[in-house]
XYZ file of C-alpha atoms in Angstrom:
394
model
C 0.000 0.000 0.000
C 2.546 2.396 0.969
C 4.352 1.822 -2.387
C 1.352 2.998 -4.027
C 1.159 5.746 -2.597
C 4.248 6.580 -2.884
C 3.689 6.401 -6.618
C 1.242 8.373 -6.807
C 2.725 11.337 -4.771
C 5.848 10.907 -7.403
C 3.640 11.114 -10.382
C 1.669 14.498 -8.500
C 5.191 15.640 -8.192
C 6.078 15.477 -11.508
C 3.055 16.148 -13.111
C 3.019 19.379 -10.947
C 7.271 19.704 -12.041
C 6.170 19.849 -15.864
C 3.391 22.477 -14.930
C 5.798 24.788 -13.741
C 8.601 24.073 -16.464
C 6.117 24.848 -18.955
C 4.898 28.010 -17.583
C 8.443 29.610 -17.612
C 8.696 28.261 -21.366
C 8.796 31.076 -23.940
C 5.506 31.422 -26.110
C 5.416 31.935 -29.918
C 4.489 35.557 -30.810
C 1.396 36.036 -32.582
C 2.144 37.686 -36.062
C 0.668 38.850 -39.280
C 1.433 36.700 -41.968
C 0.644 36.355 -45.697
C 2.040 34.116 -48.631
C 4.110 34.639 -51.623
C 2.035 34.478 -54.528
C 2.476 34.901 -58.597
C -0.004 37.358 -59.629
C -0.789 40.138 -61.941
C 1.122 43.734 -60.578
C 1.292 47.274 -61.471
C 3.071 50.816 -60.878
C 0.979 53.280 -61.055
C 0.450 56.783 -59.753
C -2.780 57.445 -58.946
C -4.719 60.814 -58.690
C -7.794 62.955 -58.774
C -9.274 64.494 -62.248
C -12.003 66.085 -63.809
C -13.414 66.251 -67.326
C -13.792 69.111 -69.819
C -14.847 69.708 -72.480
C -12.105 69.829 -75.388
C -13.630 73.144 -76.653
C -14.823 75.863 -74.874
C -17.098 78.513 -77.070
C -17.899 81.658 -74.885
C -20.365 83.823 -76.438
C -20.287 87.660 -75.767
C -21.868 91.219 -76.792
C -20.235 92.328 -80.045
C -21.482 95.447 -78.757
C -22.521 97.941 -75.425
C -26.427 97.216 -75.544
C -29.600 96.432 -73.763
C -30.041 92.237 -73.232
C -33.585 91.067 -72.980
C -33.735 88.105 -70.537
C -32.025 84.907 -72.577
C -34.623 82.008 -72.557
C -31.791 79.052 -73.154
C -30.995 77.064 -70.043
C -27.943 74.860 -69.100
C -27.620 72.153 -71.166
C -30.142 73.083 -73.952
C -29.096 71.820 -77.746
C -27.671 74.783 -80.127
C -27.236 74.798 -83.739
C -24.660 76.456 -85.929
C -25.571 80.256 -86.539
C -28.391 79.601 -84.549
C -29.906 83.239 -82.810
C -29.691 82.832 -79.047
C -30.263 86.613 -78.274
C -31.546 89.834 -80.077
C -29.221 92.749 -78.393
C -31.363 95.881 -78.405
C -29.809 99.083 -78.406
C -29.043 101.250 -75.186
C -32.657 103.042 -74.600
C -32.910 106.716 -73.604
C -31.939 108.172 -70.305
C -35.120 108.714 -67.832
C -35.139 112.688 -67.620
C -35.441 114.333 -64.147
C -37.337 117.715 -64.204
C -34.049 119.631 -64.431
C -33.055 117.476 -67.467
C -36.419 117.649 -68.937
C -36.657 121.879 -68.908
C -32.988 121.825 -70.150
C -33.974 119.348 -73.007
C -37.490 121.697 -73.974
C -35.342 124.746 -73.780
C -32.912 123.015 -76.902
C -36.150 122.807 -78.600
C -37.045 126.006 -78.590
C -33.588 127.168 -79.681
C -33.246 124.842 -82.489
C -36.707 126.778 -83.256
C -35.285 130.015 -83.326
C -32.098 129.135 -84.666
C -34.016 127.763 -87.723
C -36.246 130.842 -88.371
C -33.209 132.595 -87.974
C -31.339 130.779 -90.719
C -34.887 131.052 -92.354
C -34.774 135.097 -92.816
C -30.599 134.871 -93.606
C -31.768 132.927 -96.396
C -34.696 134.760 -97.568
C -31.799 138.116 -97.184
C -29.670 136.137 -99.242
C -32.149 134.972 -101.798
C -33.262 138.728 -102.216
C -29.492 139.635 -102.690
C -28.999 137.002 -104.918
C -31.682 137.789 -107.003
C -30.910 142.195 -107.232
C -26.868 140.968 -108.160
C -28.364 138.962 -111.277
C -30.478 142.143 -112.180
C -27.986 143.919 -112.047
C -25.715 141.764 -114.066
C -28.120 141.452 -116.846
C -28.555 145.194 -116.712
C -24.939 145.830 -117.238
C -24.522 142.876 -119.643
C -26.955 144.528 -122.152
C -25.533 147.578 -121.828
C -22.010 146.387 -122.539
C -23.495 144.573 -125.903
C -24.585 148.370 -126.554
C -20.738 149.289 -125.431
C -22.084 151.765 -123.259
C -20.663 150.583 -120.144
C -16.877 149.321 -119.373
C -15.603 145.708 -119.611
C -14.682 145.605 -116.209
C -17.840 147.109 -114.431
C -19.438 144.186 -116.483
C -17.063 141.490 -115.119
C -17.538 142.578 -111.568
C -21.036 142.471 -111.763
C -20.967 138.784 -113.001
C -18.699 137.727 -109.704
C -20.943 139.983 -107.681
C -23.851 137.803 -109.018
C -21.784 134.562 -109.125
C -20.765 135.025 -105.246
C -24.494 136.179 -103.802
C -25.852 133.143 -105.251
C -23.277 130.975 -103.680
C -24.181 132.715 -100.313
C -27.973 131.699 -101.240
C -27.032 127.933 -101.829
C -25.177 128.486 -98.031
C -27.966 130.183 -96.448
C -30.180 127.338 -97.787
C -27.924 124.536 -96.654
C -28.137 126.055 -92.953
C -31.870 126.482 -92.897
C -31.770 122.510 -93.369
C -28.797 122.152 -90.542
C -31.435 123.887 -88.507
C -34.418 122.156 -89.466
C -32.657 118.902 -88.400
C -31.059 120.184 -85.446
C -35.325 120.814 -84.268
C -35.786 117.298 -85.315
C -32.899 116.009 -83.284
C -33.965 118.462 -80.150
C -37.611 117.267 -80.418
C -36.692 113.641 -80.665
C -34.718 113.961 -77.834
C -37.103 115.063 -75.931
C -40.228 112.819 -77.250
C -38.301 109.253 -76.634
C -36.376 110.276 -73.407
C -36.795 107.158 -71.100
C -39.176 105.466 -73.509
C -38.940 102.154 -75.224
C -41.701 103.232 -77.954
C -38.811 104.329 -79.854
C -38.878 101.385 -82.944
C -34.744 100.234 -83.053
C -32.955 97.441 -85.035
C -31.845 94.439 -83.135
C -28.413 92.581 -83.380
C -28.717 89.192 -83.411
C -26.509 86.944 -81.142
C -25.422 83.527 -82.664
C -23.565 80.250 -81.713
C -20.860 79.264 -84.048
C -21.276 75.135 -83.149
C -23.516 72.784 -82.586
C -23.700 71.681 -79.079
C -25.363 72.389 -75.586
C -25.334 75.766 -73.455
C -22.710 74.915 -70.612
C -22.780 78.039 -68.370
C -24.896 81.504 -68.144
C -23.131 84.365 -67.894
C -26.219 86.440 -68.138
C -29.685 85.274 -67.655
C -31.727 88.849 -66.902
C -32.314 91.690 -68.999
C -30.178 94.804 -68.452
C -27.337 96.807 -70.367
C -24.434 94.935 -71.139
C -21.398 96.358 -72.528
C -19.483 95.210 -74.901
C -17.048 92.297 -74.943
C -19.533 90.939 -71.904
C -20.080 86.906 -71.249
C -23.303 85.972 -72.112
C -23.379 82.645 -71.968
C -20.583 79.626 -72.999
C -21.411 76.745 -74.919
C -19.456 73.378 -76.364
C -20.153 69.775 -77.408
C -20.077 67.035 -74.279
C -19.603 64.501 -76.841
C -15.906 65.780 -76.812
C -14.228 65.573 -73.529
C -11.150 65.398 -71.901
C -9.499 64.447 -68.719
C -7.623 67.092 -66.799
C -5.418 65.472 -63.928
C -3.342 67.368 -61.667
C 0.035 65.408 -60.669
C 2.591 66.217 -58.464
C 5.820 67.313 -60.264
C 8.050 64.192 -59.490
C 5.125 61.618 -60.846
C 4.969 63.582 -63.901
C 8.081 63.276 -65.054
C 7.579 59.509 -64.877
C 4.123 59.934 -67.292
C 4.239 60.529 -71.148
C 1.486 61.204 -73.903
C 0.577 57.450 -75.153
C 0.868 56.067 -71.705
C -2.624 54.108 -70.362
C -4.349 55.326 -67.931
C -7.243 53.773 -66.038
C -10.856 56.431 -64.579
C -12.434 54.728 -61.531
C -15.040 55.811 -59.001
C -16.807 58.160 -61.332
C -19.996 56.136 -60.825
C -19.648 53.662 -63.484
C -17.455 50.709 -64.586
C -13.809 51.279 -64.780
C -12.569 53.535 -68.258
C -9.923 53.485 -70.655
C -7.728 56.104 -71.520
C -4.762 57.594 -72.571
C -2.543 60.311 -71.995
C -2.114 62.953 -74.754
C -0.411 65.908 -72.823
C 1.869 66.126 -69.936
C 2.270 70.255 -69.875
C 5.517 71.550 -69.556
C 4.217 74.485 -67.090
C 4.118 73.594 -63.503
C 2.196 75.641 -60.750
C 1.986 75.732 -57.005
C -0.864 74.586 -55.310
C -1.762 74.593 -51.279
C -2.818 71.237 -50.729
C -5.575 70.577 -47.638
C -3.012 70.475 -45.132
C -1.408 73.531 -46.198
C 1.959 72.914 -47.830
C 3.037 74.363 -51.212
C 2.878 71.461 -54.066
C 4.382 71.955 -57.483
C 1.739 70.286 -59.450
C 1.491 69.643 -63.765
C -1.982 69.830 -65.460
C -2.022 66.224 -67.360
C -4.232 66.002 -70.006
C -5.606 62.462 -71.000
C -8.592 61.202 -73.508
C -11.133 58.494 -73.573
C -10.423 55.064 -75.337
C -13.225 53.789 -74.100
C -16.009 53.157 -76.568
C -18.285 56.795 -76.046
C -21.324 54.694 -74.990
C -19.283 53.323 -71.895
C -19.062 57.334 -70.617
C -21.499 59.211 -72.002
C -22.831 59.800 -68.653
C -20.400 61.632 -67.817
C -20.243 65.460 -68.514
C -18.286 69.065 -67.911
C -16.520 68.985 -64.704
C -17.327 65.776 -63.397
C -14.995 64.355 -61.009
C -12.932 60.549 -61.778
C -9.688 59.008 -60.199
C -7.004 58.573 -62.557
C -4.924 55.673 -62.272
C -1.727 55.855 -64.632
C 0.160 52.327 -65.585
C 3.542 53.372 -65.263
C 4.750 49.230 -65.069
C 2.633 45.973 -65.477
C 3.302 42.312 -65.732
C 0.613 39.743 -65.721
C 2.723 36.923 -63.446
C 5.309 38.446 -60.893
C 6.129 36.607 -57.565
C 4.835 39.055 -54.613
C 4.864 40.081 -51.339
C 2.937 42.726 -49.505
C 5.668 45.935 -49.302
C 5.347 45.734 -45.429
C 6.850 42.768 -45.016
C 9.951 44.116 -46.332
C 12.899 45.886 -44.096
C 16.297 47.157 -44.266
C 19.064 44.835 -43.574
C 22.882 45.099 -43.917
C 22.673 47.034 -47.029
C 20.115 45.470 -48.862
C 16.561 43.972 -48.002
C 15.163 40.801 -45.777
C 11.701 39.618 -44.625
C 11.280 37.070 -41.815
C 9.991 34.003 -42.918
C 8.197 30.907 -41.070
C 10.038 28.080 -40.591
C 8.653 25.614 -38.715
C 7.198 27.647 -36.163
C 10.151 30.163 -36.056
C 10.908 33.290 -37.798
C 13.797 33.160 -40.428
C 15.349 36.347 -41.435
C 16.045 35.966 -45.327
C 17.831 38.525 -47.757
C 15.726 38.768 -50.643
C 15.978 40.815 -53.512
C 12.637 43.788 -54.570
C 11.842 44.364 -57.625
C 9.116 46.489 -58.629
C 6.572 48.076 -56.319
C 3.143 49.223 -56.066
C 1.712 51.078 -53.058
C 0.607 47.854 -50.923
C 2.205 44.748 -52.886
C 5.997 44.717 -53.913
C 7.873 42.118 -56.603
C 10.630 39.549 -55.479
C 13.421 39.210 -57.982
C 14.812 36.517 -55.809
C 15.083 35.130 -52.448
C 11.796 33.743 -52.139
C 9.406 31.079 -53.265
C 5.906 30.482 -54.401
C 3.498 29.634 -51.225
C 5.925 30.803 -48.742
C 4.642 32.475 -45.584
C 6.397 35.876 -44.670
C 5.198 37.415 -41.712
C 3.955 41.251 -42.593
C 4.711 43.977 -40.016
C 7.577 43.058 -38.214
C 8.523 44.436 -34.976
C 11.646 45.278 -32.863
C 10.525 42.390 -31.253
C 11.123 39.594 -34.409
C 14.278 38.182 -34.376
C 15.888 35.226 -36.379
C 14.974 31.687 -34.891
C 12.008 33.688 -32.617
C 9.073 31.172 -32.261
C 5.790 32.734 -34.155
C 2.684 31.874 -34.546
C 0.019 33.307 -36.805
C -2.857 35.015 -35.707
């Protein structure tokens, strides 16, 4: 009996032995791991965009005058030489009572002014006609050579030059008699739209839709004004604005890929990468030297005809892509020596391998070499991760 028990304490012992021994054991360190895998990669740099429309057609007053209110809306259809606006001219200036007695009082001196120039000509007429007399008298008499040459001859110019002061006096009874019109008009039409007036007519020179109002009310506009813009939405463009350092890496004829616009993803392709940059205050207010990059549609036009001036897409430009490349996530790799490792798992443990990157994109990056297919690497290594460390994934 007493051996038994004495077996029994031994194996309590023991049992109770191991407990502790494994409690002071190290644990494996839960980790974040992922595989190696061969899939499709790209480079790309990706930013936000909006469209345009490739030609802009802004439609001002040819001249200063007065706009009745313009009936087209936003996106209404325009033809060629089609009339979108009659442009009236200026009307008369409302006269104040001041105004209005200064205005009456013009009248009535363009009235007197004209019956002035009225008896100067009747004077002259009466002139006019006693020089011819007189010229005939002395032209009969000098057939009868009763009279000298010369008294003849200055009798002709005396003749010659009172008529011409007729013909004058006559031409400024008419400068007066117009002068009254003028006055009277004036005065008749002052802040009045009776007065009948030809309109200009204001035409589009394409066919598309109205994009923007400038002007929808009546009122006097001068001229050179906006009135209104229109262009074709069939035709549109993608402006993109990149930060200086990813544009040098971009080049007209390089693919580009429009997401979250609302649709399916859209083909494109760059045509312009400007050679102007310009700084820009980004939302956390530091200075960016930015390019305007200029991309179109390959994309068959029913795919984004949706879409319209000023709408807002991400642009996504291929700068690198290969259909099968080993990968990694990028955050499994870190600096070692002078070249790269990741830790892989082993067994349980973590094994510190140099490998060699290739390309990258923002979360995935390429292994040359170093590294096989199905491989587990653990992602987000700590201070904590050292070679041989026993792991575990979470």
């Amino acid at each position: 009996m007493h051996w038994r028990r004495n077996l029994v304490l031994a194996l309590m012992g023991a049992a109770f032995l191991g407990v502790i021994v494994y409690g002071f054991l190290p644990k494996p360190r839960p980790v974040d791991g992922a595989r190696a895998s061969i899939g499709p990669l790209q480079v790309t740099v990706q930013e936000e965009g909006k469209t345009r429309v490739i030609d802009h057609y802004v439609i001002s007053a040819p001249v200063a005058g007065y706009l009745p209110r313009i009936t087209f809306k936003v996106g209404d259809r325009v033809e060629p030489a089609q009339t979108l606006v009659q442009l009236e001219p200026l009307r008369p200036a409302t006269l104040d009572l001041r105004s209005r007695a200064a205005a009456q009082a013009r009248v009535e001196a363009a009235r007197a002014a004209l019956l002035a120039s009225e008896a100067q000509a009747r004077a002259s007429q009466a002139e006019a006609e006693q020089a011819q007399v007189e010229f005939q008298r002395l032209n009969e008499l000098g057939k009868l050579q009763s009279v000298a040459e010369n008294e003849r001859d200055q009798a002709r110019a005396n003749a010659e030059a009172k008529a011409a002061l007729q013909r004058s006096a006559q031409f400024a009874v008419e400068v007066s008699r117009h002068e009254l019109e003028v006055a009277r008009t004036a005065l008749k039409y002052a802040g009045s739209s009776e007065l009948p007036a030809e309109r200009l007519a204001v035409t589009t020179p394409v066919a598309g839709r109205v994009l923007k109002l400038y002007q929808e009310s009546e009122g006097v506009v001068n001229a050179g004004q906006p009135l209104l813009e229109v262009g074709n939405p069939a035709q549109l463009e993608v402006v993109v604005e990149v930060l200086s350092a990813d544009a040098v890496r971009l080049a007209p004829g390089m693919r580009v890929v429009f997401e979250r616009w609302g649709g399916e993803p859209l083909e494109g392709r760059v045509r312009l990468v400007e050679p102007v940059g310009f700084t820009k205050i980004s939302a956390l207010g530091v200075e960016e030297q930015r390019v305007q990059v200029l991309a179109d549609f390959t994309s068959p036009p029913t795919q984004w005809q949706p879409l319209g001036d000023g709408y807002r897409v991400d642009a996504r430009f291929i700068l690198w892509e290969e259909a099968k490349v080993l990968q990694i996530p990028a955050s499994a790799l870190f600096r070692h020596d002078d070249g790269w490792a990741v830790f892989v798992i082993e067994e349980g443990k973590a094994r510190r391998r140099s490998v060699q990157p290739g390309r990258r994109s923002g979360l995935a990056a390429q292994i040359v070499s170093g590294l096989a297919e199905g491989e587990t690497v653990i992602t987000h290594p700590d201070e904590k991760i050292e070679d041989g460390v026993a792991v575990e994934l979470r």
